[in-house]
XYZ file of C-alpha atoms in Angstrom:
562
model
C 75.202 84.408 84.180
C 71.716 85.342 83.036
C 70.662 86.772 86.377
C 73.478 89.313 86.414
C 72.123 92.649 87.662
C 75.169 94.891 87.602
C 78.702 95.164 86.319
C 81.790 95.647 88.419
C 85.294 96.785 87.549
C 86.788 94.676 90.316
C 89.236 91.975 89.282
C 91.457 89.625 91.218
C 94.409 87.285 91.335
C 95.024 84.123 93.300
C 98.039 84.189 95.636
C 99.713 81.711 97.976
C 96.867 80.808 100.368
C 95.156 84.053 99.469
C 93.662 86.447 96.948
C 94.332 89.998 95.798
C 91.359 92.062 94.626
C 91.735 95.288 92.669
C 88.999 97.888 92.289
C 88.889 101.328 90.736
C 90.420 103.197 93.671
C 91.552 100.553 96.137
C 93.155 97.144 96.213
C 93.276 94.560 98.972
C 94.985 91.286 99.791
C 93.663 88.581 102.104
C 95.868 85.649 103.133
C 95.144 82.637 105.327
C 97.869 82.393 107.969
C 99.189 79.169 109.489
C 97.167 79.712 112.674
C 93.952 79.820 110.643
C 93.388 83.580 110.907
C 92.973 85.820 107.846
C 95.461 88.633 107.270
C 93.929 91.544 105.319
C 95.849 94.449 103.834
C 94.338 97.209 101.734
C 95.867 100.162 99.937
C 94.790 103.118 97.840
C 95.627 102.956 94.144
C 97.314 105.935 92.479
C 95.221 108.049 90.150
C 95.184 106.601 86.647
C 97.260 108.417 84.040
C 96.080 109.042 80.472
C 97.828 105.961 79.110
C 95.908 103.763 81.562
C 92.589 105.058 80.201
C 93.138 105.565 76.456
C 91.544 102.927 74.220
C 93.973 100.311 72.843
C 96.836 101.988 74.721
C 95.616 101.185 78.239
C 95.670 97.423 77.725
C 99.440 97.044 77.552
C 100.220 99.428 80.431
C 97.526 98.009 82.707
C 98.756 94.493 81.916
C 102.351 95.377 82.848
C 101.315 97.183 86.055
C 99.065 94.325 87.135
C 101.828 91.800 86.454
C 104.210 93.864 88.587
C 101.773 94.194 91.503
C 100.711 90.576 91.155
C 104.273 89.329 91.495
C 104.942 91.655 94.435
C 101.945 90.473 96.429
C 102.464 86.863 95.409
C 105.851 87.055 97.150
C 104.328 88.830 100.149
C 101.552 86.261 100.482
C 104.129 83.464 100.467
C 105.784 85.065 103.484
C 102.570 85.825 105.398
C 101.002 82.415 104.788
C 104.132 80.646 106.021
C 104.581 78.945 102.655
C 108.291 79.796 102.666
C 108.721 78.375 106.178
C 107.516 74.880 105.349
C 110.848 73.516 104.237
C 113.464 75.518 106.073
C 117.030 74.506 105.374
C 120.301 75.703 106.900
C 121.480 78.959 105.370
C 124.211 78.305 102.818
C 127.397 80.344 102.496
C 126.104 81.758 99.223
C 122.822 82.886 100.890
C 124.792 84.506 103.717
C 126.963 86.293 101.162
C 123.872 87.562 99.327
C 122.351 88.831 102.587
C 125.547 90.645 103.555
C 125.982 92.066 100.043
C 122.451 93.283 99.389
C 120.970 93.617 102.913
C 117.357 94.859 102.830
C 117.511 95.078 99.023
C 117.896 91.303 98.663
C 114.141 90.692 98.310
C 113.921 93.337 95.600
C 116.919 91.811 93.820
C 115.321 88.350 93.945
C 112.056 89.789 92.574
C 113.859 91.486 89.679
C 115.808 88.310 88.854
C 112.595 86.283 89.041
C 110.821 88.679 86.670
C 113.735 88.578 84.204
C 113.838 84.768 84.273
C 110.056 84.612 83.884
C 110.157 86.884 80.842
C 113.041 84.869 79.369
C 111.115 81.596 79.829
C 107.996 83.108 78.261
C 109.956 84.307 75.248
C 111.572 80.896 74.891
C 108.296 78.961 75.052
C 106.028 81.260 73.066
C 108.393 82.950 70.629
C 111.510 80.891 69.906
C 110.203 77.329 70.374
C 107.213 77.662 67.945
C 109.436 79.335 65.347
C 112.125 76.662 65.820
C 109.594 73.817 65.463
C 107.977 75.435 62.416
C 111.383 76.008 60.762
C 112.310 72.346 61.314
C 109.010 71.062 59.912
C 109.156 73.453 56.943
C 112.704 72.345 56.176
C 111.727 68.658 56.259
C 108.726 69.255 53.982
C 110.402 71.798 51.692
C 110.488 69.470 48.692
C 106.828 68.399 48.909
C 104.953 71.508 50.121
C 105.575 75.220 50.706
C 104.417 76.090 54.258
C 105.552 79.730 54.200
C 102.036 81.158 53.552
C 100.850 79.270 56.632
C 103.741 80.157 58.942
C 101.749 82.487 61.219
C 98.895 79.976 61.508
C 101.271 77.106 62.283
C 103.235 79.080 64.876
C 100.027 80.400 66.435
C 98.568 76.910 66.780
C 101.844 75.699 68.293
C 101.703 78.493 70.870
C 98.169 77.505 71.803
C 99.231 73.892 72.151
C 102.204 74.823 74.366
C 99.909 77.022 76.481
C 97.332 74.255 76.952
C 99.968 71.643 77.797
C 101.528 74.048 80.309
C 98.164 74.669 81.991
C 97.360 70.966 82.061
C 100.688 70.035 83.662
C 100.463 72.798 86.281
C 96.901 71.746 87.158
C 98.327 68.390 88.235
C 100.745 69.979 90.717
C 99.584 69.735 94.338
C 100.801 73.206 95.379
C 99.144 74.897 92.395
C 95.895 72.974 92.916
C 95.230 75.079 96.021
C 96.074 78.279 94.103
C 93.584 77.256 91.404
C 90.976 76.761 94.152
C 91.564 80.343 95.266
C 91.247 81.372 91.610
C 87.817 79.746 91.597
C 86.902 81.479 94.875
C 87.864 84.827 93.343
C 85.566 84.297 90.349
C 82.660 83.061 92.474
C 82.880 86.118 94.735
C 82.925 88.546 91.811
C 79.975 86.757 90.203
C 78.007 86.820 93.462
C 78.532 90.565 93.786
C 77.587 91.187 90.151
C 74.410 89.200 90.745
C 73.476 91.362 93.723
C 73.826 88.585 96.296
C 74.916 89.237 99.868
C 78.539 88.171 100.210
C 78.297 85.201 102.555
C 80.011 81.848 102.086
C 76.679 80.066 101.556
C 75.638 82.565 98.877
C 78.967 82.778 97.067
C 79.477 79.017 96.776
C 76.346 78.757 94.563
C 77.924 80.689 91.703
C 80.080 79.319 88.882
C 83.839 79.529 88.999
C 84.257 80.609 85.360
C 84.326 84.310 84.469
C 84.813 85.984 81.055
C 87.109 88.702 82.463
C 89.889 86.326 83.461
C 93.637 86.412 82.879
C 93.540 82.894 81.429
C 90.899 83.958 78.906
C 92.929 87.071 78.109
C 96.081 85.115 77.242
C 94.215 82.575 75.115
C 92.332 85.369 73.361
C 95.611 87.141 72.630
C 97.087 83.930 71.175
C 94.029 83.505 68.939
C 94.096 87.113 67.748
C 97.822 86.827 67.037
C 97.120 84.124 64.427
C 94.810 86.444 62.486
C 96.991 89.496 63.107
C 100.267 87.980 61.894
C 98.582 86.129 59.008
C 97.354 89.462 57.645
C 100.834 90.969 57.923
C 102.701 90.669 54.606
C 105.850 89.506 56.364
C 107.228 86.496 58.213
C 110.609 84.826 58.667
C 110.395 83.126 55.258
C 109.731 86.446 53.532
C 112.557 88.073 55.488
C 114.968 85.267 54.630
C 114.280 85.636 50.912
C 114.129 89.450 50.863
C 117.303 89.968 52.917
C 119.125 86.917 51.570
C 119.891 85.570 55.044
C 119.619 82.118 56.586
C 116.458 80.930 58.319
C 117.918 81.292 61.837
C 118.793 84.971 61.337
C 115.432 85.604 59.703
C 113.699 83.894 62.630
C 115.527 86.145 65.091
C 114.494 89.283 63.190
C 110.910 88.020 62.958
C 110.885 87.470 66.733
C 112.061 91.048 67.343
C 109.307 92.364 65.045
C 106.674 90.357 66.938
C 107.984 91.649 70.257
C 107.692 95.219 68.964
C 104.085 94.518 67.929
C 103.184 92.843 71.254
C 101.754 96.044 72.828
C 99.372 96.328 69.841
C 98.193 92.737 70.315
C 97.748 93.203 74.062
C 95.790 96.419 73.481
C 93.385 94.789 71.008
C 92.901 91.705 73.215
C 92.281 93.859 76.298
C 89.483 95.819 74.610
C 87.800 92.666 73.289
C 87.967 91.068 76.754
C 86.392 94.181 78.301
C 83.575 93.969 75.749
C 83.099 90.267 76.467
C 82.684 90.995 80.163
C 80.346 93.936 79.608
C 78.097 92.341 76.979
C 78.210 88.729 78.114
C 74.622 88.111 76.918
C 75.525 89.008 73.335
C 75.840 85.875 71.186
C 79.023 87.090 69.475
C 80.688 87.895 72.808
C 79.650 84.491 74.145
C 81.385 82.834 71.204
C 84.509 84.923 71.871
C 84.446 84.012 75.597
C 83.680 80.309 75.160
C 87.254 78.998 74.612
C 88.618 80.983 77.562
C 85.807 79.804 79.832
C 86.528 76.242 78.783
C 90.237 76.573 79.586
C 89.310 77.855 83.048
C 88.338 74.265 83.857
C 92.103 73.756 84.120
C 93.006 76.956 85.981
C 90.112 77.076 88.462
C 89.008 74.437 90.961
C 86.059 74.308 93.347
C 87.081 76.153 96.543
C 86.263 75.112 100.100
C 84.437 77.346 102.595
C 87.668 78.641 104.111
C 88.944 79.789 100.724
C 85.649 81.546 100.031
C 86.032 83.375 103.366
C 89.417 84.653 102.212
C 87.982 85.762 98.844
C 85.187 87.696 100.559
C 87.675 89.272 103.003
C 89.758 90.516 100.047
C 86.724 91.686 98.080
C 84.877 93.766 100.673
C 87.566 96.460 101.210
C 87.692 97.353 97.498
C 83.938 97.836 97.153
C 82.867 101.484 96.850
C 81.727 102.894 100.194
C 78.108 103.001 99.021
C 78.160 99.201 98.683
C 79.672 98.374 102.086
C 78.116 98.225 105.550
C 79.833 101.542 106.126
C 76.983 103.126 104.186
C 74.601 102.444 107.045
C 76.956 104.011 109.595
C 77.664 107.021 107.403
C 73.952 107.466 106.607
C 73.045 107.465 110.294
C 75.916 109.849 111.025
C 74.911 112.227 108.212
C 71.286 112.285 109.354
C 72.165 112.742 113.025
C 74.656 115.549 112.338
C 72.856 117.166 109.381
C 75.735 116.493 106.971
C 75.839 115.688 103.249
C 76.104 111.912 102.815
C 77.705 112.214 99.361
C 80.443 114.405 100.796
C 81.100 111.814 103.514
C 81.244 109.015 100.939
C 83.717 111.043 98.867
C 85.978 111.445 101.908
C 85.824 107.695 102.481
C 86.583 106.879 98.844
C 89.608 109.209 99.076
C 90.988 106.976 101.819
C 90.092 108.915 104.971
C 89.572 106.454 107.840
C 85.943 105.744 108.713
C 86.816 106.418 112.367
C 87.982 109.959 111.545
C 84.814 110.687 109.574
C 82.559 109.417 112.373
C 84.712 111.253 114.920
C 84.734 108.437 117.464
C 85.415 104.736 117.804
C 84.866 101.996 120.346
C 87.687 100.483 122.368
C 87.169 97.892 125.112
C 83.447 98.728 125.136
C 83.964 102.481 125.640
C 83.642 105.302 123.112
C 86.611 107.520 122.297
C 86.859 110.697 120.257
C 89.331 110.315 117.390
C 90.386 112.436 114.442
C 93.319 113.936 112.607
C 96.341 114.032 114.882
C 95.639 110.944 116.976
C 96.116 107.201 116.467
C 92.950 105.139 115.974
C 92.463 102.534 118.748
C 93.039 98.954 117.544
C 91.486 95.773 118.968
C 94.907 94.127 119.503
C 95.791 96.877 122.006
C 92.978 95.596 124.238
C 95.326 92.787 125.296
C 97.214 95.396 127.351
C 93.993 96.043 129.310
C 93.304 92.338 129.858
C 96.821 91.840 131.182
C 96.842 94.909 133.433
C 93.436 94.064 134.966
C 94.850 90.796 136.276
C 97.591 92.754 138.043
C 95.025 95.029 139.799
C 97.185 98.199 139.805
C 96.393 101.259 141.917
C 98.462 103.648 139.810
C 99.565 103.318 136.179
C 101.629 105.217 133.649
C 100.087 105.253 130.175
C 103.072 106.226 128.019
C 102.622 107.482 124.448
C 99.001 107.840 125.567
C 97.529 109.276 122.355
C 93.739 109.275 122.649
C 94.069 107.894 126.172
C 92.170 104.717 125.284
C 94.508 102.422 127.258
C 94.639 104.370 130.492
C 90.999 105.472 130.441
C 89.656 101.982 129.676
C 91.761 100.534 132.494
C 90.544 103.255 134.879
C 86.940 102.424 133.993
C 87.585 98.729 134.613
C 89.624 98.963 137.834
C 89.244 102.483 139.239
C 93.032 102.953 139.195
C 94.775 106.321 139.088
C 96.024 107.136 135.579
C 99.008 109.295 134.677
C 99.013 109.762 130.892
C 102.243 110.939 129.235
C 101.978 112.373 125.714
C 104.047 114.845 123.682
C 101.565 115.803 120.945
C 99.322 118.819 121.606
C 96.688 117.469 119.192
C 96.597 114.101 120.929
C 96.400 115.742 124.363
C 93.233 117.600 123.310
C 91.604 114.293 122.377
C 92.871 112.787 125.633
C 91.152 115.534 127.647
C 87.870 115.102 125.744
C 87.948 111.323 126.188
C 88.587 111.548 129.918
C 85.581 113.846 130.215
C 83.469 111.703 127.870
C 84.098 108.613 129.986
C 83.875 110.454 133.318
C 87.414 109.544 134.358
C 89.987 111.683 136.140
C 93.320 111.483 134.316
C 96.517 113.301 135.203
C 97.937 114.442 131.866
C 101.629 115.249 131.522
C 103.075 116.694 128.327
C 106.529 115.153 128.086
C 108.816 113.135 125.829
C 108.903 109.585 127.188
C 112.441 109.165 125.786
C 113.650 112.385 127.463
C 111.451 112.698 130.546
C 111.853 115.997 132.382
C 108.954 115.686 134.820
C 109.520 114.249 138.307
C 107.724 110.909 138.168
C 106.788 108.877 141.256
C 106.848 105.088 141.177
C 103.722 103.346 139.847
C 102.298 99.805 139.994
C 102.089 99.480 136.232
C 103.628 100.941 133.080
C 101.788 100.365 129.801
C 103.201 101.477 126.455
C 101.937 101.362 122.880
C 104.863 103.152 121.214
C 105.506 103.913 117.540
C 106.946 100.695 116.105
C 106.613 100.709 112.316
C 109.851 100.314 110.366
C 111.015 102.590 107.566
C 110.075 99.908 105.033
C 106.576 99.523 106.526
C 106.060 103.298 106.462
C 106.597 103.174 102.713
C 103.875 100.539 102.256
C 101.105 101.885 104.489
C 97.470 101.216 103.710
C 95.618 104.283 102.432
C 93.732 104.805 105.707
C 96.852 104.589 107.870
C 98.585 107.400 105.939
C 96.069 109.793 107.503
C 97.255 108.944 111.025
C 100.101 110.926 112.632
C 103.590 109.762 111.697
C 104.815 110.551 115.212
C 102.535 107.787 116.520
C 103.599 105.255 113.884
C 107.286 105.541 112.953
C 109.688 103.729 115.258
C 112.920 104.323 113.346
C 114.753 102.346 110.672
C 113.960 98.965 112.272
C 111.003 100.116 114.389
C 112.859 99.526 117.670
C 113.989 103.062 118.613
C 111.551 103.411 121.524
C 112.170 99.927 122.876
C 115.920 100.501 123.051
C 115.423 103.285 125.587
C 112.066 102.831 127.289
C 112.945 99.965 129.641
C 116.140 101.603 130.904
C 114.552 105.050 131.305
C 111.373 103.911 133.084
C 112.597 100.964 135.144
C 113.180 103.323 138.067
C 109.576 104.581 137.876
C 108.150 101.092 138.478
C 107.529 99.625 141.937
C 108.921 96.236 142.919
C 106.422 93.635 141.728
C 105.045 96.103 139.194
C 103.955 95.264 135.656
C 105.824 96.607 132.614
C 104.003 95.820 129.325
C 104.480 97.027 125.765
C 102.748 96.383 122.467
C 105.028 95.291 119.593
C 104.796 95.085 115.825
C 104.931 92.154 113.406
C 108.032 89.986 113.939
C 109.424 92.340 116.618
C 108.665 90.215 119.675
C 112.023 88.430 119.777
C 114.073 91.610 119.446
C 111.986 93.534 121.995
C 112.056 90.648 124.466
C 115.848 90.603 124.200
C 116.022 94.372 124.830
C 113.815 93.911 127.889
C 116.015 91.064 129.084
C 119.102 93.253 128.704
C 117.445 95.736 131.074
C 117.150 93.035 133.713
C 113.595 91.839 133.148
C 112.275 88.345 132.486
C 109.969 88.952 129.495
C 106.890 86.937 128.561
C 104.903 87.037 125.298
C 101.148 87.247 124.635
C 99.628 86.612 121.208
C 96.767 88.668 119.761
C 93.541 87.511 118.071
C 95.371 86.564 114.863
C 98.039 84.545 116.676
C 100.719 87.222 116.227
C 103.110 87.918 119.122
C 101.700 91.269 120.281
C 102.425 92.007 123.954
C 105.769 91.720 125.765
C 105.582 92.036 129.557
C 107.498 91.380 132.735
C 107.004 91.688 136.489
C 109.700 93.696 138.206
C 111.566 91.537 140.663
C 110.886 88.224 138.946
C 114.454 87.244 137.974
C 115.163 90.981 137.820
C 118.873 91.804 137.751
């Protein structure tokens, strides 16, 4: 657009009911869940290696890496959005066998098989089919005209035709129509940012949904370049057939292998031209280069609704550099107040350090808490523990796995109850002491292992627990910010349930009759934790958090208590 004020290196991909955005140092995914809430996940990208930066070399490697990540998060978005739950069918014997055989590796196996089948289909459509059609036509017309000098042109035009027909047919599919709307939302958001507009739904919807740096444009550009590239090569299947004295089928197979070997060269050239088209979009030559791809985007992008634009903005904001986010205002005020170098603070943020750690404190339930390396950052979903406990009006509570003390201290401020905080980490205990003093609350702090309690504990009216509950798999996929938080406060064992298996049995005797026992749980853990609580004689209930996720499991001792 003519009013473009700046360039960005942020690109995106439409997912199932969501969008993935990828910046220079971070990437993020936003997905609309069935309950209407938006799930956002962000992660730090690894440092680029030389082959991801070298001219003409970087194109192929970046393309492969983006395809890999795109497929991974496409699958993840399908799960989060509930797309895979829409048509549930009874599990077949074959599916049960696969689950038993591969276990947790089944998803990876399915992804690998899907990638292999996708590559095979691509090769069939864009390599073998055009060559097969050309060979048939050339054979039929052999007596009247020699098409061999025009083989590369004919095959290239056939590939373009197949590509356009494929896009047209997919644009008619109902499920893909929504994905193409998200594709349009992605482009609009990027354009709005490049134009310097504030990223609101009303602002973003004004911009066009066509963008020169698009995957659709890239593929079409590569197909166009391939026509020129292979035409200039002094070889094709006809030449090979005559030179090697082999039949046309064998020559076609060899020609396909040669083209596959040259594919990285084509991708590299196309990538650099696309980058130029995006950077110099006002140049008349670059506009001519971009025009066909922009036209094809009328098939692969559709006008998004407001909800889809919200998702696009939610995915875009986390990957913006810190100096372009609202965080800049907070960091600027912090730097000025504490006489610190703002650039140094921004560098820490860009390196993935949590904003809360840099600022040194964070709000929870309306109260400020000191936080930093060695202690878990308070989350808004944990506030549901406070809401629940307030209704019970306890006089004494145990805050187990207390960390910063945010749960116990906030509840003490709200109800005036006596708080006994149990924590094993020395670093966390120091923050706990500071936070009790900061909020003018008296807290009895006990250093002990809640799974091997050695202290003599009296019975309390309430036991609240926010234990480590991330699984081994989730620990391997943590967002960049979360990797800075202490593992001891995050990791709950192979399946995330280690603490829950013991906590109810060990602390049941420390709870008064009629007392409240409440724990926070992770994603998709509510059923398993509720069953563990039931096995300990409780009658568990479930509370959902702001996003509609089952978050709190609780029970009242004595209500159907064994």
